[in-house]
Amino acid sequence: MHALEQKILNEGIVLSDKVLKVDAFLNHQIDPVLMQQIGKEFAARFKDAGITKIITIEASGIAPAVMAGLELGVPVIFARKYQSLTLKDDLYRSKVFSFTKQTESTIAISNKHLNSHDKALVIDDFLANGQAALGLADLIHQANAEVVGIGIVIEKSFQSGRQLLLDKGYRVESLARVQSLENGTVTFCRD
Ligand code: G4P
């Protein structure tokens, strides 16, 4: 997606060979116009898939997921990483290990909002090692719902996540595919 790649080139900061900072438009300050374009792009890619729900994870997945939900006309559920005062329903839970942060967290969604008739699209901001996406897919499978696909805003293609998800049979649609962050420079996959 051209506008996203340009934004990454103009405002992204390469923190190391592995980490790209996009706090200017995605992870802290949010660019609503870009998010709207991102929502339209996800909707275009998945418009014929019969999606009934979008599933994401707090915090940074929420903005692109809501925009995609708006375009597709379906509700958006965000998995919680922290205990909620009000979420007292029965929960689907999954453990997610972050290789980037070296932390494990339990993610959860209420069983009220997802059922066996749902066709769910997973959306997240980053794909690195694929653990968050797998955790979200696990929550969807616990509800006996279908994972229609996984939509990613920025994929770090030099890490293992994409292949892991493809090997498990998931459709992966990434709007920007970063091939390398070496020498402080962002390069994108061209295929
Ligand atoms: P994985 O789910 O693909 O295995 O990724 P990983 O555990 O390695 O990443 C965990 C967290 O780190 C996620 O944020 C993810 O978005 C973020 N992350 C991974 N690589 C990068 C990167 O290069 N740049 C930035 N900016 N973030 C990265 P999170 O903990 O869920 O945080 P948030 O959603 O609350 O912002």
Short mmCIF file of C-alpha atoms and ligand atoms in Angstrom, two decimals:
data_model
loop_
_atom_site.label_atom_id
_atom_site.label_comp_id
_atom_site.label_asym_id
_atom_site.label_seq_id
_atom_site.Cartn_x
_atom_site.Cartn_y
_atom_site.Cartn_z
CA MET A 1 0.00 0.00 0.00
CA HIS A 2 1.77 3.05 -1.35
CA ALA A 3 0.54 5.70 1.14
CA LEU A 4 1.53 3.51 4.08
CA GLU A 5 4.99 2.80 2.68
CA GLN A 6 5.53 6.52 2.08
CA LYS A 7 4.46 7.29 5.65
CA ILE A 8 6.89 4.68 7.00
CA LEU A 9 9.71 6.13 4.89
CA ASN A 10 8.90 9.71 5.90
CA GLU A 11 8.02 9.31 9.57
CA GLY A 12 9.20 5.88 10.71
CA ILE A 13 12.38 5.67 12.76
CA VAL A 14 14.63 2.63 12.57
CA LEU A 15 15.62 1.91 16.17
CA SER A 16 17.68 -1.19 15.37
CA ASP A 17 17.99 -3.91 12.73
CA LYS A 18 14.81 -5.40 14.18
CA VAL A 19 12.65 -2.57 15.49
CA LEU A 20 10.80 0.15 13.61
CA LYS A 21 9.28 3.04 15.58
CA VAL A 22 6.02 4.33 14.14
CA ASP A 23 4.78 6.34 17.10
CA ALA A 24 4.10 9.32 14.82
CA PHE A 25 1.11 7.68 13.12
CA LEU A 26 0.29 4.19 14.47
CA ASN A 27 1.54 3.28 17.95
CA HIS A 28 1.05 6.51 19.88
CA GLN A 29 -0.12 9.45 17.81
CA ILE A 30 -2.61 8.12 15.25
CA ASP A 31 -3.14 9.49 11.75
CA PRO A 32 -6.91 9.08 11.22
CA VAL A 33 -6.77 9.74 7.49
CA LEU A 34 -4.15 7.04 6.99
CA MET A 35 -6.15 4.72 9.28
CA GLN A 36 -9.20 5.26 7.11
CA GLN A 37 -7.21 4.35 4.00
CA ILE A 38 -5.91 1.27 5.81
CA GLY A 39 -9.47 0.29 6.72
CA LYS A 40 -10.54 0.64 3.09
CA GLU A 41 -7.61 -1.46 1.90
CA PHE A 42 -8.38 -4.30 4.35
CA ALA A 43 -12.04 -4.11 3.37
CA ALA A 44 -11.18 -4.31 -0.34
CA ARG A 45 -8.96 -7.34 0.20
CA PHE A 46 -11.51 -9.23 2.31
CA LYS A 47 -14.81 -7.93 0.89
CA ASP A 48 -15.87 -11.28 -0.58
CA ALA A 49 -14.89 -13.37 2.44
CA GLY A 50 -18.19 -13.10 4.31
CA ILE A 51 -16.61 -11.62 7.42
CA THR A 52 -18.93 -11.13 10.41
CA LYS A 53 -16.43 -9.98 13.09
CA ILE A 54 -13.02 -8.38 13.34
CA ILE A 55 -10.75 -9.48 16.17
CA THR A 56 -7.75 -7.47 17.29
CA ILE A 57 -5.68 -6.86 20.43
CA GLU A 58 -5.24 -3.76 22.55
CA ALA A 59 -3.82 -1.21 22.14
CA SER A 60 -2.39 -0.49 18.71
CA GLY A 61 -4.50 -2.96 16.76
CA ILE A 62 -7.69 -1.12 17.65
CA ALA A 63 -7.41 1.88 15.31
CA PRO A 64 -6.87 -0.04 12.05
CA ALA A 65 -9.37 -2.71 13.14
CA VAL A 66 -12.12 -0.17 13.81
CA MET A 67 -11.57 1.45 10.44
CA ALA A 68 -11.77 -1.94 8.72
CA GLY A 69 -14.90 -2.74 10.72
CA LEU A 70 -16.47 0.53 9.64
CA GLU A 71 -15.78 -0.25 5.99
CA LEU A 72 -16.97 -3.85 6.20
CA GLY A 73 -19.93 -2.97 8.42
CA VAL A 74 -19.08 -5.50 11.14
CA PRO A 75 -18.32 -5.25 14.89
CA VAL A 76 -14.77 -5.16 16.20
CA ILE A 77 -13.69 -7.05 19.31
CA PHE A 78 -10.36 -6.27 20.93
CA ALA A 79 -8.75 -8.89 23.11
CA ARG A 80 -7.72 -7.54 26.48
CA LYS A 81 -4.21 -7.95 27.81
CA TYR A 82 -5.06 -6.67 31.26
CA GLN A 83 -7.83 -7.60 33.63
CA SER A 84 -10.94 -5.48 33.23
CA LEU A 85 -13.11 -4.31 36.10
CA THR A 86 -16.29 -4.87 34.11
CA LEU A 87 -15.48 -7.94 32.04
CA LYS A 88 -17.10 -10.59 34.22
CA ASP A 89 -18.41 -12.89 31.50
CA ASP A 90 -16.97 -16.29 30.75
CA LEU A 91 -13.79 -15.68 28.82
CA TYR A 92 -11.82 -17.37 26.10
CA ARG A 93 -8.17 -17.06 27.10
CA SER A 94 -4.86 -17.66 25.37
CA LYS A 95 -1.23 -17.19 26.38
CA VAL A 96 0.95 -15.06 24.11
CA PHE A 97 4.71 -14.91 24.39
CA SER A 98 6.40 -11.84 22.95
CA PHE A 99 9.91 -12.54 21.66
CA THR A 100 10.40 -8.80 21.12
CA LYS A 101 9.57 -7.93 24.71
CA GLN A 102 10.44 -11.30 26.31
CA THR A 103 7.17 -11.26 28.23
CA GLU A 104 4.19 -13.56 28.41
CA SER A 105 0.67 -12.24 28.66
CA THR A 106 -2.77 -13.78 28.80
CA ILE A 107 -5.20 -12.34 26.29
CA ALA A 108 -8.94 -12.71 26.70
CA ILE A 109 -12.28 -11.99 25.07
CA SER A 110 -15.81 -12.57 26.32
CA ASN A 111 -17.58 -15.63 24.94
CA LYS A 112 -20.67 -13.41 24.46
CA HIS A 113 -19.41 -11.73 21.33
CA LEU A 114 -18.14 -14.63 19.26
CA ASN A 115 -19.92 -17.84 18.29
CA SER A 116 -19.67 -20.80 15.92
CA HIS A 117 -21.45 -18.93 13.11
CA ASP A 118 -18.82 -16.19 13.00
CA LYS A 119 -16.29 -15.72 10.24
CA ALA A 120 -13.54 -13.68 11.85
CA LEU A 121 -10.81 -11.48 10.44
CA VAL A 122 -7.77 -10.96 12.69
CA ILE A 123 -6.17 -7.52 12.41
CA ASP A 124 -3.00 -6.30 14.11
CA ASP A 125 -0.55 -3.45 13.74
CA PHE A 126 2.69 -5.47 13.55
CA LEU A 127 3.58 -8.99 12.54
CA ALA A 128 6.93 -10.07 13.94
CA ASN A 129 7.00 -13.65 15.20
CA GLY A 130 3.30 -14.26 14.80
CA GLN A 131 2.52 -15.03 18.41
CA ALA A 132 -0.17 -12.37 18.88
CA ALA A 133 -1.93 -13.44 15.68
CA LEU A 134 -1.77 -17.08 16.74
CA GLY A 135 -3.19 -16.20 20.15
CA LEU A 136 -6.08 -14.32 18.54
CA ALA A 137 -6.71 -17.24 16.15
CA ASP A 138 -6.75 -19.55 19.17
CA LEU A 139 -9.49 -17.44 20.82
CA ILE A 140 -11.52 -17.66 17.60
CA HIS A 141 -11.07 -21.43 17.39
CA GLN A 142 -12.18 -21.77 21.03
CA ALA A 143 -15.49 -20.20 19.95
CA ASN A 144 -15.66 -22.74 17.08
CA ALA A 145 -15.69 -19.76 14.74
CA GLU A 146 -13.73 -19.57 11.50
CA VAL A 147 -10.52 -17.59 10.96
CA VAL A 148 -11.03 -16.14 7.49
CA GLY A 149 -7.71 -14.37 7.37
CA ILE A 150 -5.12 -12.24 9.11
CA GLY A 151 -4.68 -8.59 8.15
CA ILE A 152 -1.47 -6.86 9.20
CA VAL A 153 -0.56 -3.20 8.87
CA ILE A 154 3.25 -3.63 9.00
CA GLU A 155 4.85 -7.02 8.50
CA LYS A 156 8.51 -7.51 9.34
CA SER A 157 9.13 -10.08 6.64
CA PHE A 158 12.62 -10.87 7.91
CA GLN A 159 11.07 -12.42 11.04
CA SER A 160 9.30 -15.74 11.22
CA GLY A 161 5.65 -14.75 11.72
CA ARG A 162 4.39 -14.72 8.14
CA GLN A 163 5.73 -18.18 7.31
CA LEU A 164 4.44 -19.60 10.60
CA LEU A 165 0.92 -18.35 9.84
CA LEU A 166 1.03 -19.51 6.21
CA ASP A 167 2.24 -22.94 7.33
CA LYS A 168 -0.83 -23.18 9.55
CA GLY A 169 -3.01 -22.49 6.53
CA TYR A 170 -4.05 -18.91 7.29
CA ARG A 171 -4.47 -16.28 4.61
CA VAL A 172 -2.13 -13.37 5.48
CA GLU A 173 -2.62 -9.90 3.97
CA SER A 174 0.02 -7.35 5.00
CA LEU A 175 -0.28 -3.76 3.78
CA ALA A 176 3.44 -3.00 4.12
CA ARG A 177 6.05 -5.76 4.04
CA VAL A 178 9.38 -4.64 5.45
CA GLN A 179 12.18 -6.69 3.99
CA SER A 180 15.00 -5.15 6.01
CA LEU A 181 15.84 -2.48 8.56
CA GLU A 182 19.59 -2.89 8.16
CA ASN A 183 21.90 0.15 8.15
CA GLY A 184 19.08 2.32 9.49
CA THR A 185 17.18 2.03 6.20
CA VAL A 186 13.72 0.62 5.55
CA THR A 187 13.39 -1.53 2.44
CA PHE A 188 10.16 -3.19 1.33
CA CYS A 189 9.51 -6.59 -0.23
CA ARG A 190 8.75 -6.40 -3.94
CA ASP A 191 7.11 -9.53 -5.31
P1 G4P B 1 4.42 -11.22 17.41
O1 G4P B 1 3.10 -11.06 18.10
O2 G4P B 1 4.33 -11.11 15.91
O3 G4P B 1 5.14 -12.48 17.84
O4 G4P B 1 5.28 -9.98 17.82
P2 G4P B 1 6.09 -9.68 19.15
O5 G4P B 1 5.56 -10.52 20.24
O6 G4P B 1 7.52 -9.80 18.81
O7 G4P B 1 5.65 -8.17 19.42
C1 G4P B 1 4.96 -7.83 20.57
C2 G4P B 1 4.70 -6.37 20.65
O8 G4P B 1 5.78 -5.63 20.07
C3 G4P B 1 3.46 -5.92 19.93
O9 G4P B 1 3.00 -4.74 20.55
C4 G4P B 1 4.03 -5.55 18.56
O10 G4P B 1 3.15 -4.67 17.88
C5 G4P B 1 5.29 -4.88 18.97
N1 G4P B 1 6.32 -4.87 17.95
C6 G4P B 1 7.02 -5.90 17.44
N2 G4P B 1 7.94 -5.46 16.58
C7 G4P B 1 7.80 -4.11 16.53
C8 G4P B 1 8.46 -3.09 15.80
O11 G4P B 1 9.40 -3.30 15.00
N3 G4P B 1 8.03 -1.83 16.02
C9 G4P B 1 7.03 -1.53 16.88
N4 G4P B 1 6.68 -0.24 17.01
N5 G4P B 1 6.38 -2.46 17.59
C10 G4P B 1 6.77 -3.74 17.39
P3 G4P B 1 2.17 -4.74 21.87
O12 G4P B 1 2.95 -5.23 23.02
O13 G4P B 1 0.93 -5.53 21.61
O14 G4P B 1 1.91 -3.23 22.09
P4 G4P B 1 0.72 -2.26 21.74
O15 G4P B 1 -0.20 -2.93 20.78
O16 G4P B 1 0.07 -2.03 23.06
O17 G4P B 1 1.36 -1.08 21.12
#
